[in-house]
Each structure stands twice: as C-alpha cells, then as structure tokens.
mmCIF file of C-alpha atoms in Angstrom:
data_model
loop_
_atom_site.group_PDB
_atom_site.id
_atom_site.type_symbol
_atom_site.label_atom_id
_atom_site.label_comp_id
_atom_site.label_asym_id
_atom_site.label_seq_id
_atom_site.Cartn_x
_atom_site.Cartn_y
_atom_site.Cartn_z
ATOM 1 C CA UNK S 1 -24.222 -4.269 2.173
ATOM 2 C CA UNK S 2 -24.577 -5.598 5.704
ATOM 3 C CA UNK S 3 -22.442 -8.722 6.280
ATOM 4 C CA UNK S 4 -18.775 -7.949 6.589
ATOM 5 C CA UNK S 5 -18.407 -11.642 6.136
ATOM 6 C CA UNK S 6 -19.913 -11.832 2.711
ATOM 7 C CA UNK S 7 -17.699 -8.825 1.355
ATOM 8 C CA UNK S 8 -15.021 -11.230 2.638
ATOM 9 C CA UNK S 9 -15.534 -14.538 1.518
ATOM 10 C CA UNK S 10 -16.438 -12.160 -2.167
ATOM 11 C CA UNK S 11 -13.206 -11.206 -2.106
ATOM 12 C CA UNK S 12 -10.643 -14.247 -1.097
ATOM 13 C CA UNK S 13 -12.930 -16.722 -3.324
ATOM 14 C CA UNK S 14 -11.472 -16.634 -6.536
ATOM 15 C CA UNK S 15 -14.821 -16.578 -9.102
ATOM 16 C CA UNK S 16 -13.458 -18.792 -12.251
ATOM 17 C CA UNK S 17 -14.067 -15.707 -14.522
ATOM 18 C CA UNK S 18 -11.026 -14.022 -12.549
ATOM 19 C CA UNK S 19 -8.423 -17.227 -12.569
ATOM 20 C CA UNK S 20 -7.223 -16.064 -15.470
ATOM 21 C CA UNK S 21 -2.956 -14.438 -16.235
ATOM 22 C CA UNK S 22 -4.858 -11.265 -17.497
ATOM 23 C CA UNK S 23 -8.292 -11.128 -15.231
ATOM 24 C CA UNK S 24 -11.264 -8.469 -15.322
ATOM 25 C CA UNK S 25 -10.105 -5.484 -13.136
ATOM 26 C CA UNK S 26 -12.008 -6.239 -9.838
ATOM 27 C CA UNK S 27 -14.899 -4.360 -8.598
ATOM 28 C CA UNK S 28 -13.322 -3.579 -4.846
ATOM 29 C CA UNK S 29 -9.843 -1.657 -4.521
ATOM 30 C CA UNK S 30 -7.968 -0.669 -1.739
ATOM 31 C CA UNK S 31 -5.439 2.629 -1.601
ATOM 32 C CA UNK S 32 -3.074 3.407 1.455
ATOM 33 C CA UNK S 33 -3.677 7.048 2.345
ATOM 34 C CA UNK S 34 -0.671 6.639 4.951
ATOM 35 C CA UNK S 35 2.106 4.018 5.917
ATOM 36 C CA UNK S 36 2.381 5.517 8.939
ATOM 37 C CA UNK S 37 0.779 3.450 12.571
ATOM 38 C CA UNK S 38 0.658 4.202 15.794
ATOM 39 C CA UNK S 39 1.211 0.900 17.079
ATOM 40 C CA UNK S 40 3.545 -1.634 16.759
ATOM 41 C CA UNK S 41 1.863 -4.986 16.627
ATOM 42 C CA UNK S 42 4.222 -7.831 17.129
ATOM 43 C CA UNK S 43 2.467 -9.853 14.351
ATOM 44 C CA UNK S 44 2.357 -6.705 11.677
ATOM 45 C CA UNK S 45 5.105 -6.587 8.732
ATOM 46 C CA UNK S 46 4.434 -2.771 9.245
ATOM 47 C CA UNK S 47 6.401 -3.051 12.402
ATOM 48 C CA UNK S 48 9.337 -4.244 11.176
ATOM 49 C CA UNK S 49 9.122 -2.096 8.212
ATOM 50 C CA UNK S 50 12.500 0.418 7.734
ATOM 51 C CA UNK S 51 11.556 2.664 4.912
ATOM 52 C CA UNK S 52 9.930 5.659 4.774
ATOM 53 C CA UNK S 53 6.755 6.786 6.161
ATOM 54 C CA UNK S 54 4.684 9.230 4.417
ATOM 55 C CA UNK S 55 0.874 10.270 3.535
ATOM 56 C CA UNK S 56 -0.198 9.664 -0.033
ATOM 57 C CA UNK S 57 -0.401 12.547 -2.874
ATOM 58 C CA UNK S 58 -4.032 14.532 -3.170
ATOM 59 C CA UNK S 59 -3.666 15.123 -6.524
ATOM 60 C CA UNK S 60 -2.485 11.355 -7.162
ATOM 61 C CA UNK S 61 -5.046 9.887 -4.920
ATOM 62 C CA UNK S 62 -8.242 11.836 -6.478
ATOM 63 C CA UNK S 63 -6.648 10.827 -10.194
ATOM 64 C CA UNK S 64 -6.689 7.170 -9.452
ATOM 65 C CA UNK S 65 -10.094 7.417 -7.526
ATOM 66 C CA UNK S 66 -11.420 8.704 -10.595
ATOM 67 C CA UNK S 67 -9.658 6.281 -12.515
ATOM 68 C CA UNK S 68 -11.150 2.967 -10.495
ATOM 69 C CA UNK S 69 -14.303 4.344 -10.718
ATOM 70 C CA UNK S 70 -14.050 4.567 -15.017
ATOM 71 C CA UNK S 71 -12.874 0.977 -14.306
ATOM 72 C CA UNK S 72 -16.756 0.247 -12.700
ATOM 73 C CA UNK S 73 -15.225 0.157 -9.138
ATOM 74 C CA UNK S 74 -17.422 -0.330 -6.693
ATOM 75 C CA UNK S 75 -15.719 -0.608 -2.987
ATOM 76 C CA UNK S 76 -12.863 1.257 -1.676
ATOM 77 C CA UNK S 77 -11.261 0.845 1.138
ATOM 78 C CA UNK S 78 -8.991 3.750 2.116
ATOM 79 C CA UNK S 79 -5.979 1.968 4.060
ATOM 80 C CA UNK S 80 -3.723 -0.853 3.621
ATOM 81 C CA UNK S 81 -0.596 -1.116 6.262
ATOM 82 C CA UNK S 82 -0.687 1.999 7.767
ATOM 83 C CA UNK S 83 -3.502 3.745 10.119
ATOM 84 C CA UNK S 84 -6.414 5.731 8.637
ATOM 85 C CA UNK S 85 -7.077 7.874 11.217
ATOM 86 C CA UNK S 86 -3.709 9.519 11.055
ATOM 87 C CA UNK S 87 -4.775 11.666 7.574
ATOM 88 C CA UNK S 88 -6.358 14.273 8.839
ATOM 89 C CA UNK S 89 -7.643 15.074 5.328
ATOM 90 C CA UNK S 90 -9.539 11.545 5.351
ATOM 91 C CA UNK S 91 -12.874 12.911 5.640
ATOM 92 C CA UNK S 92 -12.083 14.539 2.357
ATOM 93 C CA UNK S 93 -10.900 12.012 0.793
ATOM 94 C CA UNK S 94 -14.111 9.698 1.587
ATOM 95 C CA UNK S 95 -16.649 12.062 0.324
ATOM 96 C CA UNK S 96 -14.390 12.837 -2.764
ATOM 97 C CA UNK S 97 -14.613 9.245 -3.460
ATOM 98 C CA UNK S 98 -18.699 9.373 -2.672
ATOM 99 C CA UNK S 99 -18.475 12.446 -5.283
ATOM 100 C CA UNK S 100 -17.520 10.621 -7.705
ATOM 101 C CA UNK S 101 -19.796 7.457 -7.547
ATOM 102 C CA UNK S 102 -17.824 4.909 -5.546
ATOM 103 C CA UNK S 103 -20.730 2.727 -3.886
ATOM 104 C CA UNK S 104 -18.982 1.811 -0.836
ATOM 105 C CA UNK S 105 -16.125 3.544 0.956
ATOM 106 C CA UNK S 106 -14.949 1.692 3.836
ATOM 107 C CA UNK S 107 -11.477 1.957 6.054
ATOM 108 C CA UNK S 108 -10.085 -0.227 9.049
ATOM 109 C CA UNK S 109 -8.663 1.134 11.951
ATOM 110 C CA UNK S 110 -6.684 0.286 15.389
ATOM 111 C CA UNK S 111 -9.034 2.649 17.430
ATOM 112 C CA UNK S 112 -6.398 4.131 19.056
ATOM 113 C CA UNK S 113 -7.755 7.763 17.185
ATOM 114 C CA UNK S 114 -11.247 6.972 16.820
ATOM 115 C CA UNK S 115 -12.332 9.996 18.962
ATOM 116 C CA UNK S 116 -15.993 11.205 18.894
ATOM 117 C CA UNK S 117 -14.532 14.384 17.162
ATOM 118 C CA UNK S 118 -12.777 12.316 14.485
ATOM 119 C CA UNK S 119 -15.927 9.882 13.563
ATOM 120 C CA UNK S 120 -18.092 12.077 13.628
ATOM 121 C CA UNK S 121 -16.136 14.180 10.703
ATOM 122 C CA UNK S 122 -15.779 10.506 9.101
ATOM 123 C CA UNK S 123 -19.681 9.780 9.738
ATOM 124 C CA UNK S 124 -20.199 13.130 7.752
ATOM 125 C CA UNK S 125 -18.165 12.675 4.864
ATOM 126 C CA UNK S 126 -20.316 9.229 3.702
ATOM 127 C CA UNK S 127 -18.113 6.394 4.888
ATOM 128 C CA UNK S 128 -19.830 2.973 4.415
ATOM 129 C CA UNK S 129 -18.430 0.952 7.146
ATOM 130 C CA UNK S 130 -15.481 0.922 9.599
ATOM 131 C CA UNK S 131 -13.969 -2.020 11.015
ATOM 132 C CA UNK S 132 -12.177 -1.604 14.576
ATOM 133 C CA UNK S 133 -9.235 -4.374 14.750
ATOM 134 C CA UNK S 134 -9.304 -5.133 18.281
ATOM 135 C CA UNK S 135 -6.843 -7.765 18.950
ATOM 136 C CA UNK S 136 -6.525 -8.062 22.635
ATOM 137 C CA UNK S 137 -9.087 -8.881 25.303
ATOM 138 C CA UNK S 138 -7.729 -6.561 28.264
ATOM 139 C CA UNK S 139 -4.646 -3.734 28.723
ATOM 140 C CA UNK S 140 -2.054 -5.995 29.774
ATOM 141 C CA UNK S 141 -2.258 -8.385 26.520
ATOM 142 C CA UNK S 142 -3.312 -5.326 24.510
ATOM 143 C CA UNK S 143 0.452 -3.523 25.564
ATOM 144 C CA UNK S 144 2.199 -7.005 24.897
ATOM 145 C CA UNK S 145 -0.049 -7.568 21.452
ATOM 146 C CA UNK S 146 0.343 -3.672 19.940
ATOM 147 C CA UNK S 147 3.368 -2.276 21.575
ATOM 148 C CA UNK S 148 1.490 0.863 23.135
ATOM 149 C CA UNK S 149 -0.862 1.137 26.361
ATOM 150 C CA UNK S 150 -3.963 1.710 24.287
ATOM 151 C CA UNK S 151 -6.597 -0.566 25.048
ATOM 152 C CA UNK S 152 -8.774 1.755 27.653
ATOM 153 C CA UNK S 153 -8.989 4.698 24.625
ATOM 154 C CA UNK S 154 -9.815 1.942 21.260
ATOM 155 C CA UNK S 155 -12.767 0.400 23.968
ATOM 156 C CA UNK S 156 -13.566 4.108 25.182
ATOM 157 C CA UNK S 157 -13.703 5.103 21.027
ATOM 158 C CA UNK S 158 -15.683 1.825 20.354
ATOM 159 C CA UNK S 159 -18.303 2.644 22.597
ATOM 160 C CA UNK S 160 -18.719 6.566 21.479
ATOM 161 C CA UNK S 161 -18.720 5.367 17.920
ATOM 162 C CA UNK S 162 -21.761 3.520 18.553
ATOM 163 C CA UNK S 163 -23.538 6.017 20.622
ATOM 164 C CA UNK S 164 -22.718 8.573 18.114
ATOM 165 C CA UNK S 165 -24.520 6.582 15.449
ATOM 166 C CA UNK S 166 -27.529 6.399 17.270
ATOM 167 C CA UNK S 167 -30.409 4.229 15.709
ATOM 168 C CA UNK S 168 -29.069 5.410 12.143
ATOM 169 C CA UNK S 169 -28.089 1.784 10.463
ATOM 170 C CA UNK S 170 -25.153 3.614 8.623
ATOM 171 C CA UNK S 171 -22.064 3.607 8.924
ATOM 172 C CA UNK S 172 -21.682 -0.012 9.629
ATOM 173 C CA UNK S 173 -19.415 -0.860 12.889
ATOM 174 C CA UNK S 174 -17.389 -4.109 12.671
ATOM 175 C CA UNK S 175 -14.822 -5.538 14.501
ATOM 176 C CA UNK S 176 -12.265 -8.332 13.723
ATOM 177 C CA UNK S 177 -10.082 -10.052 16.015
ATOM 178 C CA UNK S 178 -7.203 -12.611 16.186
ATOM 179 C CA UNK S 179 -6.909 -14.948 19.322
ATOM 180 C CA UNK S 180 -3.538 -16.251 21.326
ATOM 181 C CA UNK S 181 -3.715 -19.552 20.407
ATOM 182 C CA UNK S 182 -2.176 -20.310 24.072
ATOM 183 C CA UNK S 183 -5.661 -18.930 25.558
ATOM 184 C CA UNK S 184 -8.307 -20.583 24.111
ATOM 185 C CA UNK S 185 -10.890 -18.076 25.843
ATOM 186 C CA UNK S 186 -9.215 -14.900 24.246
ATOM 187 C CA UNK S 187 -11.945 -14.609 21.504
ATOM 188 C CA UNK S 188 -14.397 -15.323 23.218
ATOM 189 C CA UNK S 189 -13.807 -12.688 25.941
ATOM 190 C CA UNK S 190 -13.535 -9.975 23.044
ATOM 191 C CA UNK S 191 -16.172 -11.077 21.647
ATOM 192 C CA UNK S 192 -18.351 -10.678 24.897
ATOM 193 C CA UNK S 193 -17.121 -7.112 25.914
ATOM 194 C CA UNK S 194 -16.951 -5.712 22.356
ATOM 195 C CA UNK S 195 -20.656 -7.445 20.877
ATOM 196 C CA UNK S 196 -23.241 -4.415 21.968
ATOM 197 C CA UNK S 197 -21.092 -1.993 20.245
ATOM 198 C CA UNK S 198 -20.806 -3.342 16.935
ATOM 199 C CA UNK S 199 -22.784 -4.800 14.158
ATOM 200 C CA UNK S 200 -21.004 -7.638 13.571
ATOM 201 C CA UNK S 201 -17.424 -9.503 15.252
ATOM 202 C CA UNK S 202 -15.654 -11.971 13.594
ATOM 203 C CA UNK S 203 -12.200 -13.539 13.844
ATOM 204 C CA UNK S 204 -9.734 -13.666 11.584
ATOM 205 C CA UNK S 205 -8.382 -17.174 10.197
ATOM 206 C CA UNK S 206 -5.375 -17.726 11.632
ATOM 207 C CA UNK S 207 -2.507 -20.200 10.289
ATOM 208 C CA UNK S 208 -1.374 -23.303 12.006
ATOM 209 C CA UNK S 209 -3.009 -26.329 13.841
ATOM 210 C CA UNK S 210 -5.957 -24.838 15.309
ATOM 211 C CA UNK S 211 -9.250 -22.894 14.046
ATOM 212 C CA UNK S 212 -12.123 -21.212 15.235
ATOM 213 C CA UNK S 213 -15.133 -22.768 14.568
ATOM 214 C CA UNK S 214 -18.561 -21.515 14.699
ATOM 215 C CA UNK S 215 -21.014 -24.202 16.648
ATOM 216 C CA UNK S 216 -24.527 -23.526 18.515
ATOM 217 C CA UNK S 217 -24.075 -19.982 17.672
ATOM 218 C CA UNK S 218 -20.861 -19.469 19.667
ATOM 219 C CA UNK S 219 -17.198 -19.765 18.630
ATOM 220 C CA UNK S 220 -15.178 -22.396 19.793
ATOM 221 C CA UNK S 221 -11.149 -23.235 19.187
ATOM 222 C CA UNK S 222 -10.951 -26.739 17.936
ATOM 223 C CA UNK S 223 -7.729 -28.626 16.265
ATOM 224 C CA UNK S 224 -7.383 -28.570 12.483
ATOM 225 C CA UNK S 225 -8.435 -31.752 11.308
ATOM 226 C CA UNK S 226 -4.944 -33.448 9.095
ATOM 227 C CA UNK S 227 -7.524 -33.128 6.325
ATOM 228 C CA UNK S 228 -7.598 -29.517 6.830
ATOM 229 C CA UNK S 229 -4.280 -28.271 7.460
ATOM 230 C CA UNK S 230 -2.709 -25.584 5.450
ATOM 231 C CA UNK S 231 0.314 -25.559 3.083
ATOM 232 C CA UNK S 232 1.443 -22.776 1.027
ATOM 233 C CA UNK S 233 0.946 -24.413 -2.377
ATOM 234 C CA UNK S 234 -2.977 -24.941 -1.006
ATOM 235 C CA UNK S 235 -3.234 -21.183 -1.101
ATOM 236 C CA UNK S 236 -2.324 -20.903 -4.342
ATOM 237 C CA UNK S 237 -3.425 -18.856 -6.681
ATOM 238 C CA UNK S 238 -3.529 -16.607 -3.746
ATOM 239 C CA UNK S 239 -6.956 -14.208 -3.968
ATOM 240 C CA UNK S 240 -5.307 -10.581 -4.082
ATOM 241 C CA UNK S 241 -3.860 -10.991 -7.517
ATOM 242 C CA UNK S 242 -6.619 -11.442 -8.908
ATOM 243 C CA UNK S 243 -8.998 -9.432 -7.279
ATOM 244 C CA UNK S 244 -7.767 -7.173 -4.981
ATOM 245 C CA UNK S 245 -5.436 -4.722 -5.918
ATOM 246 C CA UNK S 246 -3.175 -2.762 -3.200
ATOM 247 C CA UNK S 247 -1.987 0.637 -3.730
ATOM 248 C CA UNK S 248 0.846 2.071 -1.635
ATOM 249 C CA UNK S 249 1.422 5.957 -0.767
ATOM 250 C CA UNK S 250 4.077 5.445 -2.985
ATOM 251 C CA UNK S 251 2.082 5.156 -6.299
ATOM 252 C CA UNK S 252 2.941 1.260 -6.493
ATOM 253 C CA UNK S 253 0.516 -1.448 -7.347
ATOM 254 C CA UNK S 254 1.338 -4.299 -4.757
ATOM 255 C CA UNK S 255 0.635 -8.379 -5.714
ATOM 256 C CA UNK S 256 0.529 -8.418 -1.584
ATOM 257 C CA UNK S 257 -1.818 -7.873 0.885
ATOM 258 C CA UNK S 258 0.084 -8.763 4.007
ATOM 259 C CA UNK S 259 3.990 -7.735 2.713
ATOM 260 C CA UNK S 260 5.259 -4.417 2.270
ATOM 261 C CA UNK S 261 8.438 -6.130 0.009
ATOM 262 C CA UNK S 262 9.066 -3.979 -3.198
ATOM 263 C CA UNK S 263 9.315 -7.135 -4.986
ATOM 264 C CA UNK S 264 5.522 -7.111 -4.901
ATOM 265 C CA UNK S 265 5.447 -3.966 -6.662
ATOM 266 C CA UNK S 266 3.505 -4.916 -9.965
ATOM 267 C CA UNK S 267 3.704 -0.929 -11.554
ATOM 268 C CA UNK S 268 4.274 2.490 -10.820
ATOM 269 C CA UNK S 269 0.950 4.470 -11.229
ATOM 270 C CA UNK S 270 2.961 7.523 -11.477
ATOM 271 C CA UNK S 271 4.024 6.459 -15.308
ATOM 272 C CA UNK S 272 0.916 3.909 -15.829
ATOM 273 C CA UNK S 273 -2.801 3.226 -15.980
ATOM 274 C CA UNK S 274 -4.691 1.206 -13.509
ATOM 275 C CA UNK S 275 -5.613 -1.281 -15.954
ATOM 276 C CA UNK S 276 -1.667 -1.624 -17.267
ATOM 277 C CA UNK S 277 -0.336 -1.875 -14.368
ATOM 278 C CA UNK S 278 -3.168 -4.744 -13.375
ATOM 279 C CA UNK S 279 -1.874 -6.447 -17.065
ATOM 280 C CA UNK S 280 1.753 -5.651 -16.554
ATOM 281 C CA UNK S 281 4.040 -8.452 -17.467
ATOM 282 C CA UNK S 282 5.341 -8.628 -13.899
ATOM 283 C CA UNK S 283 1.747 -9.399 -12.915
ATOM 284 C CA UNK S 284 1.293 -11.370 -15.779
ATOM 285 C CA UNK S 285 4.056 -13.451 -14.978
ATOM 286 C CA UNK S 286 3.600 -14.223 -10.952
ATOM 287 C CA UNK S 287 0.076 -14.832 -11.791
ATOM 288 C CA UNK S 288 1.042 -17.696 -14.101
ATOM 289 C CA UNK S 289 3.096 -19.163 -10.993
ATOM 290 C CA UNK S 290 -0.085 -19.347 -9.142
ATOM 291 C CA UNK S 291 -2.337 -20.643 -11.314
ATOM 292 C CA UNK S 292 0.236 -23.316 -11.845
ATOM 293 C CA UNK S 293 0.634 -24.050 -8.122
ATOM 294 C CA UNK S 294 4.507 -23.748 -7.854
ATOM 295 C CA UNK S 295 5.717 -20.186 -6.673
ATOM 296 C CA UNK S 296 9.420 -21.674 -6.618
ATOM 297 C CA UNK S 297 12.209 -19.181 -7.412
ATOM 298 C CA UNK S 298 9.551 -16.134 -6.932
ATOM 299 C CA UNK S 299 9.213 -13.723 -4.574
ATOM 300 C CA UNK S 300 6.053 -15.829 -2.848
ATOM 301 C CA UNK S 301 7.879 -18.689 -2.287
ATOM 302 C CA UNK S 302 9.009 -16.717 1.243
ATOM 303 C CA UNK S 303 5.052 -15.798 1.839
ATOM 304 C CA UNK S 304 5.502 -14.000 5.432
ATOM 305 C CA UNK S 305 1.795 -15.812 6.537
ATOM 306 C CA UNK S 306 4.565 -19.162 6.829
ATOM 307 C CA UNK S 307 7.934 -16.762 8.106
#
C-alpha cells in the first residue's frame, strides 16, 4: 500500500456489496486511543467539544484489536478526534496490533509532538504510514487556523521524520491539507514547502462553491460547476456507516466520522461484540434512512459538514 489516495477513495466509495441495512463488517477500522488535542482548530468539532477527555482502556483496546482482527480486519488506524501522539503507550499499542496480524496500522497526527524521539519509537513498533495534517501555509495563519503557535515545531518534526527514515520506503509519510478558500494560493504554497518531505500531499475536499482540481500535474482552485454542487441528501448513504466504523475511548461505536454527538453512538462495546454492535438496531435503523435518501427527523439531518 502506497497511494494514500486509493485507501481513500476505498473507503468513502460505497462497493454495492456494502449498501446494504446489515453490511459485511469492513476490512479497515479506526479506534481513538485519546480524545484529548493539543490544538484547537477553529474548523474541528473536537474544539468545541465539553465532555470529558481521557485515554482509552489497555485491556479494552487489545480485546477489540483482537476482536477486528477475528473479523478479517485489515487496516487500523489508531486515532479518531483526538491526537495520537499524546499516548505515550502508542508504540505499544501499534506493535500489539502488528502482533496480532493487522496488515496495516496507520495514525494521523497534527505534528505538533512528532519529535525525532517520539517517531522513532513509532518507526520501531511497525506503523504503516503516518499522515501529518498540516493545515496552514506559514505561523501567522497556522496560530489563527489551530489556536496554538505551532507551525515552526510540526515543519521542524516533518522534516526529521523524513530524515529519520532515510532511504527505507516504510513508514509511509503523507500529508493532507485544507485551503482558505479566501487565498486561492494557500495549497499551493503548502504544497511547495511540505513536497520533499513526504511521499505523497493531497487536499482534502472541502464543502461549498469551490474545488481543487488537479490539471497539468498541479492543483488549481476552480468554481464548482451548478452540476456539481453539493447537497446533503447527495451524500447520502454517507460512506462511514457502512464501512468505516469509529470507536471512541469511551467503548462506543460511532455512525460519525466528523461529530463527536452521542446520538451517533451505535453500541457500547463494553456490553457487546463488534459485529452486534455493527448490526445493532440503532445502526440498522439510520442506515435504512440513508439508503433511502431522507435523513429527516434523525440525528443526520443537522450533519455538522453543512452547520
């Protein structure tokens, strides 16, 4: 696996076999070690997030990372809304879930922590892949973007990541970024100072009247063709209900990949299998609502991408 893109487009592309009220458990999983961040990204649901912040449960974790492998797992990330990097036991936790057979362990991160020290522990352990989410193109947007004066140390970490990997082809190094849509050169000057350091950038599709296009090899911000625009009934069935699942700290199975709403929560995994809590009736029952294309009266008729 070498195209960040193509694990992707795997994953928000519904295959037909999967559009189903009761799908095939997927083969890629994610678990959120932490809920805890360092930043406080403007754009993030984290951020405005009032409950409590906590790591996840070893014993719990290693349970249901045996249990997703039984279930023919395949890739794991370990994070969801909160920051990798801040579980000091991570390193453990990846080559626990290499132990036990999972292909492809992966995790995203701010940077912020992404010391030589830290990756190199992570670079140990068997991780797969980590993706830096770099989402401003200098310190002054980066404090206005995140919240925290960061930006020096996540392009200082970037930089040592690479070097420590050498000319080893593993772990893979990806970034992903999100552009102002009031600079139409804020991509684009990521893109430029961030390329030598990683195998592959990418932005992420962002929701309105304007997209980035890919054209002659370089990106470019165009407007969104009528034709092309978005509406929340043409996301539907939305791609993490069917195959995705989320996993909090808490022990919950989340519908949501963006949302940290309780009303998401599919099943506790503290009183349920993987594979009932995928089947629960909950699930059961907001997956019908997308297939049918009318999420009216449920809880993703307020879907936070349109807040």
């Amino acid at each position: 696996m070498n195209n960040i893109t193509i694990l992707k487009e795997e994953t928000i592309n519904i295959p037909p076999e999967y559009k189903k009220e009761r799908p095939p458990f997927p083969k890629r999983a994610k678990i959120e070690i932490t809920n805890r961040c360092d930043l406080k990204c403007y754009c993030c649901q984290h951020t405005y997030y009032s409950g409590k912040h906590q790591d996840i449960d070893k014993d719990f974790l290693f349970r249901i990372i045996k249990e997703l492998k039984e279930l023919h797992v395949e890739q794991l990330g370990l994070f969801w809304m909160g920051e990798p990097l801040l579980v000091r036991e991570l390193p453990e936790y990846i080559a626990f879930s290499k132990e036990v057979g999972i292909r492809y362990v992966f995790i995203t991160t701010n940077g912020r922590l992404a010391t030589p020290d830290k990756m190199g522990k992570l670079f140990e352990s068997g991780l797969d892949s980590v993706k830096f989410s770099i989402n401003a193109d200098c310190r002054e947007n980066y404090i206005k973007t995140c919240g925290v004066d960061a930006f020096d140390q996540v392009i200082s970490n970037l930089k040592e990541t690479k070097r420590l990997r050498g000319n080893n082809n593993a772990p893979k190094i990806y970034a992903s970024s999100v552009f102002d849509p009031n600079d139409e050169g804020h991509y684009d000057r990521i893109h430029d100072l961030i390329l030598p350091y990683v195998d592959q950038h990418y932005p992420l599709r962002i929701w309105g009247k304007r997209k980035i296009v890919k054209q002659n090899n370089e990106y470019q911000i165009v407007d969104l063709p009528a034709e092309e625009g978005r509406s929340l009934e043409s996301m539907l069935p939305c791609w993490p209900l069917f195959t995705e699942p989320h996993i909090n700290c808490d022990g919950y199975m989340s519908a949501c990949y963006c949302d940290l709403d309780e009303n998401f929560f599919m099943g506790d995994l503290r009183k349920m299998s993987l594979m009932e809590a995928w089947h629960s009736d909950k699930y059961v029952a907001l997956r019908k609502k997308h297939l049918s294309k009318d999420v009216t009266g449920c809880v993703c008729e307020s879907c936070a991408i349109f807040a």
